[in-house]
Coordinates of C-alpha atoms and ligand atoms in Angstrom, one line a residue:
X131 CA 11.0 -23.5 -19.1
X132 CA 14.1 -23.6 -21.3
X133 CA 16.0 -21.0 -19.5
X134 CA 15.0 -18.7 -16.6
X135 CA 17.0 -15.6 -15.7
X136 CA 14.9 -14.6 -12.7
X137 CA 12.2 -16.0 -10.5
X138 CA 9.8 -13.5 -9.0
X139 CA 8.0 -14.8 -5.9
X140 CA 4.6 -13.2 -5.3
X141 CA 2.3 -11.9 -8.0
X142 CA 0.8 -8.9 -6.2
X143 CA 1.1 -5.4 -7.6
X144 CA 4.7 -5.3 -6.5
X145 CA 5.8 -8.7 -7.8
X146 CA 3.7 -8.4 -11.0
X147 CA 5.3 -5.0 -11.7
X148 CA 8.8 -6.3 -11.0
X149 CA 8.3 -9.3 -13.3
X150 CA 6.9 -7.1 -16.1
X151 CA 9.8 -4.6 -15.9
X152 CA 12.3 -7.5 -16.0
X153 CA 10.7 -9.2 -19.0
X154 CA 10.6 -5.8 -20.8
X155 CA 14.4 -5.7 -20.4
X156 CA 14.8 -9.0 -22.2
X157 CA 15.0 -11.4 -19.2
X158 CA 13.3 -14.7 -19.1
X159 CA 11.2 -14.6 -16.0
X160 CA 9.0 -17.0 -14.0
X161 CA 6.4 -15.3 -11.8
X162 CA 5.5 -17.7 -9.0
X163 CA 2.4 -17.5 -6.7
X164 CA 0.4 -20.0 -4.9
X165 CA -2.8 -18.1 -5.9
X166 CA -4.0 -16.1 -8.9
X167 CA -2.3 -12.7 -9.5
X168 CA -3.4 -9.8 -7.3
X169 CA -5.7 -11.9 -5.1
X170 CA -4.1 -11.0 -1.8
X171 CA -3.4 -7.5 -0.3
X172 CA -3.3 -6.0 -3.8
X173 CA -7.0 -6.8 -4.2
X174 CA -8.5 -4.9 -1.3
X175 CA -6.9 -1.5 -1.0
X176 CA -8.5 1.9 -1.4
X177 CA -7.1 2.2 -4.9
X178 CA -5.3 5.5 -4.3
X179 CA -2.1 6.3 -6.2
X180 CA -0.7 8.8 -3.8
X181 CA 1.7 10.9 -5.8
X182 CA 1.3 13.8 -3.3
X183 CA 2.1 11.8 -0.2
X184 CA 4.7 13.5 1.9
X185 CA 4.4 12.2 5.4
X186 CA 3.7 8.5 6.1
X187 CA 1.0 7.6 8.7
X188 CA 2.6 8.3 12.1
X189 CA 2.3 6.9 15.6
X190 CA -0.3 9.0 17.5
X191 CA 1.3 11.9 19.3
X192 CA -1.4 13.0 21.7
X193 CA -2.3 11.3 25.0
X194 CA -6.0 11.5 24.1
X195 CA -5.6 9.7 20.8
X196 CA -3.5 7.0 22.5
X197 CA -6.1 6.6 25.3
X198 CA -8.9 6.2 22.8
X199 CA -7.0 3.5 21.0
X200 CA -6.1 1.8 24.3
X201 CA -9.8 1.8 25.3
X202 CA -10.7 0.4 21.9
X203 CA -12.8 3.4 21.1
X204 CA -10.7 4.8 18.2
X205 CA -12.1 4.2 14.8
X206 CA -8.7 4.6 13.1
X207 CA -6.9 1.8 15.0
X208 CA -7.5 -1.5 16.8
X209 CA -5.3 -4.1 18.4
X210 CA -5.4 -7.6 19.8
X211 CA -4.2 -7.3 23.4
X212 CA -2.4 -10.7 23.3
X213 CA -0.3 -9.5 20.3
X214 CA 1.0 -6.3 21.9
X215 CA 4.0 -7.9 23.6
X216 CA 5.1 -9.4 20.3
X217 CA 4.7 -6.2 18.3
X218 CA 6.1 -3.9 21.1
X219 CA 9.7 -3.5 19.7
X220 CA 8.2 -2.6 16.3
X221 CA 5.8 -0.1 17.9
X222 CA 8.7 1.6 19.8
X223 CA 10.7 1.8 16.6
X224 CA 7.6 3.2 14.8
X225 CA 7.2 5.8 17.5
X226 CA 10.8 6.8 17.2
X227 CA 10.4 7.2 13.5
X228 CA 7.4 9.4 14.0
X229 CA 9.4 12.2 15.5
X230 CA 9.1 15.3 13.3
X231 CA 12.7 15.3 12.1
X232 CA 12.5 11.5 11.2
X233 CA 9.2 12.0 9.3
X234 CA 11.0 14.7 7.3
X235 CA 13.9 12.4 6.6
X236 CA 11.4 9.7 5.5
X237 CA 9.6 12.1 3.3
X238 CA 12.9 13.0 1.5
X239 CA 13.9 9.4 1.2
X240 CA 10.6 8.4 -0.3
X241 CA 10.0 11.4 -2.6
X242 CA 11.8 10.0 -5.7
X243 CA 9.5 7.0 -5.6
X244 CA 6.2 8.8 -5.0
X245 CA 7.1 11.5 -7.5
X246 CA 7.2 9.0 -10.3
X247 CA 4.4 6.7 -9.1
X248 CA 1.6 7.9 -11.4
X249 CA 3.8 8.2 -14.5
X250 CA 5.0 4.6 -14.0
X251 CA 1.5 3.3 -13.5
X252 CA 0.4 5.2 -16.6
X253 CA 3.2 3.7 -18.7
X254 CA 2.3 0.2 -17.7
X255 CA -1.5 0.8 -18.0
X256 CA -1.0 2.1 -21.6
X257 CA 0.9 -1.0 -22.7
X258 CA -1.4 -3.3 -20.7
X259 CA -4.6 -1.7 -22.1
X260 CA -5.6 -0.9 -18.6
X261 CA -6.1 2.9 -18.9
X262 CA -9.8 2.6 -18.3
X263 CA -9.2 1.8 -14.6
X264 CA -7.3 5.0 -14.0
X265 CA -9.1 8.1 -12.6
X266 CA -7.2 11.4 -12.5
X267 CA -9.7 13.1 -10.2
X268 CA -7.5 13.6 -7.2
X269 CA -8.1 12.7 -3.6
X270 CA -10.3 14.6 -1.1
X271 CA -9.4 14.7 2.6
X272 CA -12.1 15.9 4.9
X273 CA -11.6 17.4 8.4
X274 CA -14.5 17.7 10.8
X275 CA -12.8 20.0 13.3
X276 CA -10.6 23.1 13.0
X277 CA -8.0 21.4 15.2
X278 CA -7.4 18.4 12.9
X279 CA -7.4 20.7 9.8
X280 CA -4.8 22.9 11.6
X281 CA -2.7 19.8 12.0
X282 CA -2.2 19.6 8.2
X283 CA -0.4 23.0 8.0
X284 CA 3.1 21.6 8.0
X285 CA 2.4 19.1 5.2
X286 CA 0.6 21.7 3.1
X287 CA 3.4 24.1 3.4
X288 CA 5.9 21.5 2.4
X289 CA 3.7 20.4 -0.5
X290 CA 3.6 24.0 -1.6
X291 CA 7.4 24.1 -1.6
X292 CA 7.4 21.1 -3.8
X293 CA 4.9 22.8 -6.2
X294 CA 2.2 20.2 -5.5
X295 CA -1.2 21.4 -6.5
X296 CA -3.6 21.4 -3.5
X297 CA -6.8 23.3 -2.8
X298 CA -8.1 24.1 0.6
X299 CA -11.9 23.9 0.4
X300 CA -14.8 24.8 2.6
X301 CA -17.9 22.7 2.8
X302 CA -19.5 24.4 -0.2
X303 CA -16.4 23.9 -2.3
X304 CA -16.4 20.1 -1.5
X305 CA -20.1 19.8 -2.2
X306 CA -19.5 21.4 -5.6
X307 CA -17.1 18.5 -6.3
X308 CA -19.0 15.7 -4.6
X309 CA -22.7 16.7 -4.2
X310 CA -23.7 13.4 -2.6
X311 CA -21.7 14.1 0.6
X312 CA -23.4 15.5 3.6
X313 CA -21.9 18.7 5.1
X314 CA -20.7 17.0 8.3
X315 CA -17.1 18.4 7.9
X316 CA -15.7 21.9 8.1
X317 CA -12.6 21.8 6.0
X318 CA -11.0 19.8 3.2
X319 CA -7.8 19.6 1.2
X320 CA -8.2 18.5 -2.4
X321 CA -5.1 16.9 -3.6
X322 CA -5.6 17.4 -7.3
X323 CA -2.6 15.4 -8.4
X324 CA -3.5 12.1 -6.8
X325 CA -4.9 9.4 -9.0
X326 CA -6.9 6.3 -8.2
X327 CA -8.1 3.1 -9.8
X328 CA -11.6 1.7 -10.0
X329 CA -10.4 -1.9 -9.6
X330 CA -7.0 -2.7 -8.1
X331 CA -7.4 -6.4 -8.8
X332 CA -8.1 -5.8 -12.5
X333 CA -5.0 -3.5 -12.7
X334 CA -2.7 -6.1 -11.2
X335 CA -4.2 -8.8 -13.5
X336 CA -3.7 -6.5 -16.6
X337 CA 0.0 -6.2 -15.7
X338 CA 0.2 -9.9 -15.3
X339 CA -1.4 -10.5 -18.7
X340 CA 1.0 -8.0 -20.3
X341 CA 3.9 -9.9 -18.6
X342 CA 2.6 -13.2 -20.2
X343 CA 2.1 -11.5 -23.6
X344 CA 5.8 -10.5 -23.5
X345 CA 6.8 -14.1 -22.9
X346 CA 6.9 -14.2 -19.1
X347 CA 5.7 -17.4 -17.5
X348 CA 3.3 -17.3 -14.6
X349 CA 3.4 -20.5 -12.6
X350 CA 1.7 -21.9 -9.5
X351 CA 4.1 -22.8 -6.8
X352 CA 5.1 -22.4 -3.2
X353 CA 7.7 -19.7 -2.5
X354 CA 8.6 -21.5 0.7
X355 CA 10.4 -24.1 -1.4
X356 CA 13.0 -21.6 -2.6
X357 CA 16.5 -22.8 -1.9
X358 CA 19.9 -22.7 -3.5
X359 CA 20.9 -25.6 -5.6
X360 CA 24.1 -25.8 -7.7
X361 CA 24.8 -22.1 -7.5
X362 CA 21.3 -21.1 -8.6
X363 CA 18.0 -20.4 -6.8
X364 CA 15.5 -23.2 -7.2
X365 CA 11.7 -23.1 -6.6
X366 CA 9.4 -26.1 -6.9
X367 CA 6.3 -25.3 -9.0
X368 CA 3.4 -27.1 -10.6
X369 CA 5.5 -27.2 -13.8
X370 CA 8.5 -28.8 -11.9
X371 CA 11.5 -27.1 -10.4
X372 CA 12.7 -23.8 -11.8
X373 CA 16.3 -22.7 -11.5
X374 CA 17.6 -19.1 -12.0
X375 CA 20.6 -17.0 -11.1
X376 CA 18.3 -14.4 -9.5
X377 CA 15.2 -14.5 -7.3
X378 CA 13.1 -11.6 -6.1
X379 CA 11.1 -11.9 -2.9
X380 CA 7.9 -9.9 -3.5
X381 CA 5.7 -11.7 -1.0
X382 CA 4.3 -8.6 0.7
X383 CA 3.2 -9.5 4.2
X384 CA 4.4 -13.1 3.7
X385 CA 8.0 -12.0 3.0
X386 CA 9.3 -13.0 6.5
X387 CA 7.9 -16.6 6.2
X388 CA 10.6 -17.2 3.6
X389 CA 13.3 -14.8 4.6
X390 CA 13.4 -15.9 8.2
X391 CA 14.0 -19.5 7.0
X392 CA 16.9 -18.2 4.9
X393 CA 18.3 -16.5 8.0
X394 CA 17.4 -13.0 6.9
X395 CA 15.3 -11.7 9.8
X396 CA 14.1 -8.2 9.0
X397 CA 11.7 -6.3 11.3
X398 CA 8.5 -6.3 9.3
X399 CA 5.1 -6.0 11.0
X400 CA 1.6 -5.9 9.5
X401 CA -1.1 -3.4 9.9
X402 CA -4.3 -5.3 9.1
X403 CA -7.1 -3.5 7.3
X404 CA -10.6 -4.3 6.2
X405 CA -13.0 -3.3 3.5
X406 CA -16.6 -3.7 2.5
X407 CA -18.5 -2.5 -0.5
X408 CA -21.8 -0.8 -0.3
X409 CA -24.4 0.1 -2.9
X410 CA -25.1 3.9 -2.9
X411 CA -28.6 4.8 -2.0
X412 CA -30.7 6.4 -4.7
X413 CA -28.7 8.3 -7.3
X414 CA -25.8 9.1 -4.9
X415 CA -22.3 8.8 -6.4
X416 CA -18.7 9.6 -5.7
X417 CA -16.1 10.5 -8.3
X418 CA -13.0 10.2 -6.3
X419 CA -11.7 8.6 -3.0
X420 CA -12.6 10.5 0.1
X421 CA -10.8 10.3 3.5
X422 CA -12.7 11.1 6.7
X423 CA -9.5 12.2 8.6
X424 CA -10.8 12.1 12.2
X425 CA -12.4 8.7 11.7
X426 CA -9.5 7.1 9.7
X427 CA -11.5 5.5 7.0
X428 CA -11.8 6.0 3.2
X429 CA -14.7 5.8 0.9
X430 CA -13.5 4.9 -2.6
X431 CA -15.8 4.4 -5.6
X432 CA -15.0 1.0 -7.2
X433 CA -16.5 -1.1 -9.9
X434 CA -17.9 -3.3 -7.1
X435 CA -19.5 -0.5 -5.2
X436 CA -18.4 2.2 -2.7
X437 CA -15.5 0.6 -0.9
X438 CA -15.1 1.5 2.7
X439 CA -11.6 0.8 3.9
X440 CA -10.4 0.9 7.5
X441 CA -7.3 2.1 9.3
X442 CA -4.7 -0.1 11.0
X443 CA -5.3 -3.2 13.2
X444 CA -2.3 -4.6 15.1
X445 CA -2.8 -8.3 15.3
X446 CA -1.1 -11.5 14.1
X447 CA -1.3 -11.6 10.4
X448 CA -3.2 -14.9 10.4
X449 CA -5.4 -14.4 13.4
X450 CA -9.1 -14.6 12.8
X451 CA -10.6 -11.3 11.4
X452 CA -12.1 -8.9 13.9
X453 CA -13.6 -6.2 11.8
X454 CA -14.8 -4.0 14.7
X455 CA -13.4 -0.9 13.1
X456 CA -16.0 -1.2 10.3
X457 CA -18.7 -1.2 13.0
X458 CA -17.1 1.8 14.7
X459 CA -16.9 3.9 11.5
X460 CA -20.3 3.0 10.1
X461 CA -22.3 5.8 11.9
X462 CA -19.8 8.4 10.6
X463 CA -19.6 6.9 7.1
X464 CA -23.4 6.7 6.7
X465 CA -23.6 10.3 8.0
X466 CA -21.2 11.4 5.4
X467 CA -22.5 9.5 2.4
X468 CA -25.8 7.6 1.8
X469 CA -24.4 4.0 2.0
X470 CA -27.0 1.4 1.2
X471 CA -26.9 -2.4 1.4
X472 CA -23.5 -4.1 1.8
X473 CA -22.5 -6.0 -1.3
X474 CA -20.7 -8.9 0.5
X475 CA -21.9 -10.8 3.5
X476 CA -18.4 -10.8 5.1
X477 CA -15.8 -7.9 5.1
X478 CA -12.5 -8.5 3.3
X479 CA -9.3 -8.4 5.4
X480 CA -5.7 -7.8 4.3
X481 CA -2.4 -7.0 5.9
X482 CA -0.2 -4.0 5.0
X483 CA 3.4 -5.1 5.1
X484 CA 5.1 -2.4 7.1
X485 CA 8.6 -1.5 8.3
X486 CA 8.7 0.9 11.2
X487 CA 10.6 3.5 9.1
X488 CA 7.8 3.5 6.5
X489 CA 10.2 2.6 3.7
X490 CA 10.1 -0.6 1.7
X491 CA 13.0 -3.0 1.2
X492 CA 14.1 -2.7 -2.4
X493 CA 17.5 -4.1 -3.5
X494 CA 19.9 -7.0 -2.8
X495 CA 19.2 -9.4 0.1
X496 CA 22.3 -9.0 2.3
X497 CA 24.4 -12.1 2.4
X498 CA 22.5 -14.0 -0.2
X499 CA 24.0 -13.5 -3.7
X500 CA 21.4 -13.4 -6.4
X501 CA 18.5 -12.9 -4.0
X502 CA 16.6 -9.5 -4.2
X503 CA 14.0 -7.9 -2.1
X504 CA 10.9 -5.9 -3.1
X505 CA 8.5 -5.9 -0.2
X506 CA 7.3 -3.9 2.8
X507 CA 5.4 -1.2 0.9
X508 CA 3.0 -0.6 3.8
X509 CA 0.2 1.8 3.1
X510 CA 1.4 2.6 -0.4
X511 CA 2.1 -0.7 -2.2
X512 CA -0.5 0.0 -4.9
X513 CA 1.1 3.4 -5.5
X514 CA 4.6 2.1 -5.5
X515 CA 4.4 -1.2 -7.3
X516 CA 5.4 -0.1 -10.8
X517 CA 8.1 2.4 -9.7
X518 CA 9.5 -0.4 -7.6
X519 CA 9.5 -2.7 -10.6
X520 CA 11.4 -0.1 -12.6
X521 CA 14.0 0.5 -9.9
X522 CA 14.8 -3.1 -9.1
X523 CA 14.8 -4.1 -12.7
X524 CA 17.4 -1.3 -13.4
X525 CA 19.5 -2.5 -10.5
X526 CA 19.3 -6.2 -11.5
X527 CA 20.2 -5.5 -15.1
X528 CA 23.1 -3.2 -14.3
X529 CA 21.4 -0.1 -15.7
X530 CA 21.7 3.2 -13.9
X531 CA 18.9 3.3 -11.3
X532 CA 16.6 6.4 -11.8
X533 CA 17.2 7.3 -8.2
X534 CA 19.6 6.5 -5.4
X535 CA 18.3 3.2 -4.1
X536 CA 20.3 3.2 -0.8
X537 CA 17.4 4.5 1.4
X538 CA 15.5 1.3 0.6
X539 CA 18.4 -1.1 1.2
X540 CA 17.8 -3.9 3.7
X541 CA 21.3 -3.1 5.1
X542 CA 19.8 -0.1 6.9
X543 CA 18.5 -2.6 9.5
X544 CA 21.9 -4.0 10.1
X545 CA 23.1 -0.5 10.9
X546 CA 20.2 0.4 13.2
Ligands
FAD123 C1 -7.3 -1.6 3.7 C2 -6.1 -1.3 2.9 C3 -6.2 -0.2 2.1 C4 -5.0 0.2 1.3 N1 -5.1 1.3 0.5 C5 -4.1 1.6 -0.3 C6 -4.1 2.6 -1.2 O1 -5.2 3.3 -1.4 N2 -3.0 2.9 -2.0 C7 -1.9 2.2 -1.9 O2 -0.9 2.5 -2.6 N3 -1.8 1.1 -1.1 C8 -2.8 0.8 -0.3 N4 -2.8 -0.3 0.6 C9 -1.5 -1.0 0.6 C10 -1.4 -2.0 -0.5 O3 -2.6 -2.7 -0.8 C11 -0.2 -3.0 -0.2 O4 0.9 -2.3 0.2 C12 0.1 -3.8 -1.5 O5 -1.0 -4.4 -2.0 C13 1.2 -4.8 -1.2 O6 1.4 -5.5 -2.4 P1 2.4 -6.7 -2.5 O7 2.5 -7.1 -4.0 O8 3.7 -6.4 -1.8 O9 1.7 -7.8 -1.6 P2 0.5 -8.8 -2.0 O10 -0.5 -8.2 -2.9 O11 0.0 -9.4 -0.7 O12 1.2 -9.9 -2.8 C14 1.9 -11.0 -2.3 C15 1.7 -12.2 -3.0 O13 2.5 -13.3 -2.5 C16 1.8 -14.5 -2.6 N5 2.3 -15.5 -1.6 C17 2.3 -15.4 -0.3 N6 2.9 -16.5 0.2 C18 3.2 -17.3 -0.8 C19 3.9 -18.6 -0.9 N7 4.2 -19.3 0.1 N8 4.0 -19.1 -2.2 C20 3.7 -18.4 -3.3 N9 3.1 -17.2 -3.2 C21 2.8 -16.6 -2.0 C22 0.3 -14.1 -2.3 O14 -0.6 -15.0 -2.8 C23 0.3 -12.7 -3.0 O15 -0.2 -12.8 -4.3 C24 -3.9 -0.6 1.4 C25 -3.9 -1.8 2.1 C26 -5.0 -2.1 2.9 C27 -5.0 -3.4 3.7

């Protein structure tokens, strides 16, 4: 490359969106990944663009829920016993951050990003010719018991304060929207404003193609080779070394592999998750993602079939897959929707990159001039990719950021 202003490491939905936003602002950008764009975590999510998200997933508060998890009976969570000691400090921090007042603070800190999430996706989809993947049909959350539905009261009241459309539905109301569901639930909240995509991989690839069409260069390379050389950042790629004044780490769950080496140790953990596609039986269909709240799984209609995604598994990122949660939720899922044959022989596994305060790291890497961070988007990386791209591109080019970026600064960990 003749001249490179910025190297973006990682071509998932976050890195791809960052690279596209930078190139749109006239920078010469190299997007470096060891694999094809979108093939990692950004491939396998439930496809929900959660504009109405207020509270992040929280540490379980009741003894019963904890006990079920401890006994490995909970469908929503699993763990590898040998990994618990390693992840314990993170879990304690996560528990602290799940106190009601902290969740409220997180909600306020994250609102500017979530509030713009759909609009930013729509803007990129329009220019990338990817509108066909967007569904504006909302997100349906189902509650089998009065108790779990009652637990949503605080979030619904807050959502009403924010003017977010939501409809509380009974069984008949849900069946009018989704006639293929079985009436195994008592309540539902229909978040009308949420959007979803029918193929997250195709969306990430469309953004990468748009990046290339605007002159960006996608290169195969190993992010682990990043080092400073002659006052610039250098990465070795299949096209030779690339030097730039700025580099952005958008490696999702692999962020620590590089940052630890550079001496920037930030407390990221992963929540692994699984999916599998199923063919619907007969003429059954779904028109929007559906959450079975008590069982912690999602059914999301995708181009590949009905995608069943699981909750969190605490295990080493690279440990062998243990998709026991899929087995645990199958009876509930087949009771809710007529799932037929599995499309793949083996479930997909990915790792949500999570900080314990449920905020990503977006901004400068402390102590490393020219190095920027855009990772740690946890459960909401698909949602927040494009809005992250806008924010960091504004910061890197000296434009006024559309919101105060300080809640996402990595310096918050230094102060903790
Ligand atoms: C089961 C499940 C369901 C989910 N559902 C949703 C949802 O409905 N909505 C939502 O908003 N989010 C959801 N998420 C979260 C979302 O998928 C992630 O937050 C998001 O994909 C993270 O994107 P990323 O670009 O940061 O990481 P990734 O997509 O993992 O991208 C990182 C990239 O870095 C590359 N890389 C790694 N190491 C190197 C190296 N050494 N050299 C070069 N390249 C390297 C990888 O190849 C990869 O392309 C879900 C996650 C899971 C697991």
